[in-house]
Short mmCIF file of C-alpha atoms in Angstrom, two decimals:
data_model
loop_
_atom_site.label_atom_id
_atom_site.label_comp_id
_atom_site.label_asym_id
_atom_site.label_seq_id
_atom_site.Cartn_x
_atom_site.Cartn_y
_atom_site.Cartn_z
CA ASP A 1 -0.20 -0.01 0.02
CA THR A 2 1.54 3.50 -0.80
CA GLY A 3 -0.87 5.33 0.75
CA VAL A 4 -0.50 7.89 3.38
CA SER A 5 0.85 6.44 6.80
CA GLN A 6 0.91 7.51 9.94
CA ASP A 7 2.64 6.35 13.39
CA PRO A 8 1.24 5.53 16.08
CA ARG A 9 -2.01 5.20 15.56
CA HIS A 10 -2.84 5.72 18.95
CA LYS A 11 -1.16 7.41 22.09
CA ILE A 12 -1.87 7.94 25.69
CA THR A 13 0.24 10.09 27.48
CA LYS A 14 0.14 12.05 30.97
CA ARG A 15 -0.61 15.60 30.87
CA GLY A 16 2.87 17.53 31.17
CA GLN A 17 4.33 14.96 28.84
CA ASN A 18 6.02 15.79 25.42
CA VAL A 19 4.80 13.42 22.31
CA THR A 20 5.81 13.27 18.80
CA PHE A 21 3.79 11.78 15.65
CA ARG A 22 4.96 10.90 12.46
CA CYS A 23 3.53 11.43 8.88
CA ASP A 24 4.77 9.45 5.72
CA PRO A 25 3.20 10.93 2.83
CA ILE A 26 2.72 9.18 -0.54
CA SER A 27 5.92 8.83 -2.20
CA GLU A 28 6.84 11.89 -4.40
CA HIS A 29 4.06 14.28 -2.95
CA ASN A 30 5.45 17.63 -2.53
CA ARG A 31 2.56 19.45 -0.18
CA LEU A 32 2.06 17.75 3.08
CA TYR A 33 -0.52 19.07 5.68
CA TRP A 34 -1.37 18.51 9.03
CA TYR A 35 -5.08 18.69 10.61
CA ARG A 36 -6.72 18.09 14.12
CA GLN A 37 -10.20 16.64 14.13
CA THR A 38 -11.73 16.82 17.85
CA LEU A 39 -14.87 14.44 18.44
CA GLY A 40 -18.23 15.38 16.51
CA GLN A 41 -15.87 17.83 14.47
CA GLY A 42 -14.39 18.46 11.03
CA PRO A 43 -10.81 18.20 10.50
CA GLU A 44 -9.16 21.80 11.40
CA PHE A 45 -5.79 23.16 9.34
CA LEU A 46 -3.01 23.08 11.67
CA THR A 47 0.17 23.64 9.33
CA TYR A 48 1.38 22.90 6.07
CA PHE A 49 4.47 22.28 4.20
CA GLN A 50 5.63 22.80 0.58
CA ASN A 51 8.32 20.40 -0.13
CA GLU A 52 10.50 20.79 3.50
CA ALA A 53 9.72 24.72 3.79
CA GLN A 54 6.88 25.44 6.31
CA LEU A 55 4.77 28.02 4.39
CA GLU A 56 1.54 28.36 6.50
CA LYS A 57 0.59 28.23 10.53
CA SER A 58 -3.14 28.19 11.95
CA ARG A 59 -3.26 30.23 14.90
CA LEU A 60 -4.15 26.93 16.38
CA LEU A 61 -0.88 25.70 16.62
CA SER A 62 -0.14 27.19 20.14
CA ASP A 63 3.87 27.51 21.03
CA ARG A 64 3.92 24.24 22.37
CA PHE A 65 3.23 22.91 18.77
CA SER A 66 6.50 22.40 16.53
CA ALA A 67 6.22 20.56 12.65
CA GLU A 68 9.29 19.74 11.14
CA ARG A 69 9.49 18.04 7.47
CA PRO A 70 13.38 18.00 7.32
CA LYS A 71 14.18 16.15 3.80
CA GLY A 72 10.89 17.15 2.34
CA SER A 73 9.73 13.79 2.84
CA PHE A 74 8.28 12.44 6.07
CA SER A 75 6.96 15.23 9.02
CA THR A 76 6.89 15.15 12.43
CA LEU A 77 4.31 16.94 14.46
CA GLU A 78 5.39 17.22 18.37
CA ILE A 79 3.45 18.43 21.37
CA GLN A 80 5.22 19.56 24.14
CA ARG A 81 3.76 19.66 27.72
CA THR A 82 0.28 18.19 26.96
CA GLU A 83 -2.89 19.44 28.15
CA GLN A 84 -6.06 17.55 28.43
CA GLY A 85 -7.57 20.09 25.58
CA ASP A 86 -4.97 18.14 23.31
CA SER A 87 -6.68 15.43 22.98
CA ALA A 88 -7.92 14.71 19.47
CA MET A 89 -7.01 13.02 16.24
CA TYR A 90 -4.20 14.18 13.94
CA LEU A 91 -4.63 13.68 10.33
CA CYS A 92 -2.00 14.16 7.93
CA ALA A 93 -2.40 14.62 4.05
CA SER A 94 -0.82 14.99 1.61
CA SER A 95 -0.82 15.93 -2.43
CA LEU A 96 1.40 16.49 -5.70
CA VAL A 97 0.83 19.78 -7.11
CA GLY A 98 2.54 20.59 -10.38
CA LEU A 99 1.47 23.84 -13.09
CA ALA A 100 -1.74 22.46 -12.81
CA VAL A 101 -2.36 24.00 -8.98
CA ASN A 102 -6.40 23.99 -9.30
CA GLN A 103 -6.36 20.32 -9.56
CA GLU A 104 -4.78 19.45 -6.05
CA THR A 105 -6.55 16.60 -4.23
CA GLN A 106 -5.35 16.14 -0.30
CA TYR A 107 -5.07 12.15 0.52
CA PHE A 108 -5.41 11.74 4.14
CA GLY A 109 -3.70 9.14 6.21
CA PRO A 110 -5.34 7.01 8.89
CA GLY A 111 -4.69 9.56 11.67
CA THR A 112 -3.03 9.52 15.32
CA ARG A 113 -5.56 9.58 18.13
CA LEU A 114 -4.29 11.24 21.13
CA LEU A 115 -5.16 10.99 24.56
CA VAL A 116 -3.94 13.02 27.43
CA LEU A 117 -4.94 11.79 30.74
CA ALA B 1 -13.77 33.99 6.13
CA GLN B 2 -14.53 30.69 4.49
CA LYS B 3 -17.38 28.43 6.20
CA VAL B 4 -19.24 25.06 5.36
CA THR B 5 -22.11 24.01 6.59
CA GLN B 6 -23.87 20.91 6.92
CA ALA B 7 -27.21 21.24 9.04
CA GLN B 8 -27.84 17.75 8.81
CA THR B 9 -26.16 15.99 11.91
CA GLU B 10 -27.21 12.36 11.74
CA ILE B 11 -29.33 10.62 8.45
CA SER B 12 -30.56 7.13 9.34
CA VAL B 13 -32.42 5.24 6.06
CA VAL B 14 -32.79 1.45 5.53
CA GLU B 15 -31.34 0.03 2.73
CA LYS B 16 -31.59 0.64 -0.71
CA GLU B 17 -33.28 3.90 0.19
CA ASP B 18 -32.11 7.39 -1.48
CA VAL B 19 -30.08 9.87 0.40
CA THR B 20 -29.04 13.54 0.12
CA LEU B 21 -26.48 14.62 2.31
CA ASP B 22 -26.70 18.62 2.39
CA CYS B 23 -23.74 21.16 2.13
CA VAL B 24 -24.20 24.80 1.87
CA TYR B 25 -20.79 27.26 2.11
CA GLU B 26 -19.32 30.80 2.01
CA THR B 27 -16.95 32.65 0.34
CA ARG B 28 -15.79 35.87 -0.74
CA ASP B 29 -12.98 34.00 -3.31
CA THR B 30 -14.10 33.76 -7.12
CA THR B 31 -11.97 30.89 -7.41
CA TYR B 32 -12.72 27.71 -5.44
CA TYR B 33 -12.77 24.18 -4.97
CA LEU B 34 -15.32 21.78 -3.11
CA PHE B 35 -14.95 18.49 -1.62
CA TRP B 36 -16.68 15.29 -0.29
CA TYR B 37 -14.78 12.87 1.81
CA LYS B 38 -16.08 9.85 3.48
CA GLN B 39 -14.69 8.97 6.88
CA PRO B 40 -15.43 5.06 7.97
CA PRO B 41 -15.19 3.99 11.53
CA SER B 42 -11.58 2.89 10.99
CA GLY B 43 -11.36 6.88 10.73
CA GLU B 44 -9.17 7.46 7.89
CA LEU B 45 -10.85 10.11 5.27
CA VAL B 46 -11.46 8.91 1.68
CA PHE B 47 -11.45 11.47 -1.11
CA LEU B 48 -14.81 10.95 -3.07
CA ILE B 49 -15.12 14.30 -5.39
CA ARG B 50 -13.65 17.57 -5.75
CA ARG B 51 -15.20 20.17 -8.11
CA ASN B 52 -13.52 23.59 -8.86
CA SER B 53 -15.62 26.84 -8.83
CA PHE B 54 -16.02 27.24 -12.91
CA ASP B 55 -17.25 24.02 -13.40
CA GLU B 56 -20.85 23.68 -12.31
CA GLN B 57 -21.63 20.36 -14.35
CA ASN B 58 -22.88 17.99 -12.19
CA GLU B 59 -21.78 14.76 -11.53
CA ILE B 60 -22.66 10.90 -11.48
CA SER B 61 -20.28 8.30 -10.45
CA GLY B 62 -21.81 4.77 -9.69
CA ARG B 63 -24.42 5.31 -7.18
CA TYR B 64 -23.18 8.54 -6.24
CA SER B 65 -24.07 11.96 -7.95
CA TRP B 66 -23.19 15.59 -7.12
CA ASN B 67 -25.15 18.38 -7.86
CA PHE B 68 -23.42 21.84 -7.76
CA GLN B 69 -25.12 25.22 -7.73
CA LYS B 70 -23.33 28.31 -7.54
CA SER B 71 -26.65 30.28 -7.14
CA THR B 72 -27.64 28.48 -3.72
CA SER B 73 -23.93 28.12 -2.85
CA SER B 74 -24.50 24.61 -2.18
CA PHE B 75 -22.73 21.02 -2.98
CA ASN B 76 -24.85 18.58 -2.38
CA PHE B 77 -24.28 14.86 -2.44
CA THR B 78 -26.41 11.88 -3.43
CA ILE B 79 -26.15 8.31 -2.75
CA THR B 80 -28.76 6.09 -4.71
CA ALA B 81 -29.76 2.93 -3.28
CA SER B 82 -28.12 3.25 0.02
CA GLN B 83 -26.21 -0.10 1.47
CA VAL B 84 -24.83 -0.76 4.35
CA VAL B 85 -21.29 -0.20 3.66
CA ASP B 86 -22.38 3.52 2.96
CA SER B 87 -22.50 3.98 6.85
CA ALA B 88 -19.81 6.67 7.69
CA VAL B 89 -19.25 10.05 8.43
CA TYR B 90 -19.46 12.40 5.35
CA PHE B 91 -17.61 15.65 5.09
CA CYS B 92 -18.10 18.67 2.91
CA ALA B 93 -14.84 20.95 2.51
CA LEU B 94 -13.62 24.25 0.71
CA SER B 95 -10.57 25.25 -0.32
CA GLU B 96 -9.78 28.62 -1.73
CA ALA B 97 -6.99 29.30 -4.43
CA GLY B 98 -4.01 30.48 -1.93
CA GLU B 99 -0.80 31.88 -2.77
CA TYR B 100 0.69 28.92 -0.98
CA GLY B 101 -1.39 26.08 -0.64
CA ASN B 102 -4.88 25.01 -0.58
CA LYS B 103 -5.76 24.17 3.19
CA LEU B 104 -9.35 22.89 3.51
CA VAL B 105 -12.04 24.27 5.33
CA PHE B 106 -14.67 21.25 6.76
CA GLY B 107 -18.33 21.29 7.65
CA ALA B 108 -18.81 19.48 11.07
CA GLY B 109 -20.12 16.34 9.27
CA THR B 110 -23.16 14.07 8.59
CA ILE B 111 -23.44 11.06 9.95
CA LEU B 112 -24.98 8.34 7.85
CA ARG B 113 -25.95 5.05 9.34
CA VAL B 114 -27.79 3.00 6.66
CA LYS B 115 -29.77 -0.22 7.96
CA SER B 116 -30.42 -3.51 6.80
#
């Protein structure tokens, strides 16, 4: 299967701990997005990479959140000093954009479900 | 600002019934893109369709069809002869043509339950 993969699928942590999630996009996809989804809601945009450059961040992304995509392939999302309000599903999506920007489609991974106790 | 409204929180139908999921959007941009995604219990969002704002043609794909009407800012999704496997949460989403990427704005989703 060559779809978007995320690891871990589930994470339980205690408040105050740091957690890191990984996303492996579809091979050769140059854009990578992170979204957060809370129960009963649609996903909300967090941040986005074009290759290795982080080009946009949502105001939802507090200082405790950091994302990287060091070589333009996989990406990591780290949450420091987790709070109970960080409990959510964290979704990663990737897309391939060339000259036809209006043809962009984001393909999502299975998500990482985080529970902060 | 962009906004997507899915007024139907949950719909229950019996297998083989037709069902329409409503989506109303708000945007100030003249160029935008509309999407539908399916989220089964496994959690992964599955892409169903993309429609560009300059293409108002309706589309049919098997049992699925989409009705895009710019005059009412709606992008409704119909499943014909529903099946139990159609049970999932369905999300409508909107993106504007951004300089640096097309982040998606999602509605709250509609839970579809198809009973046998």
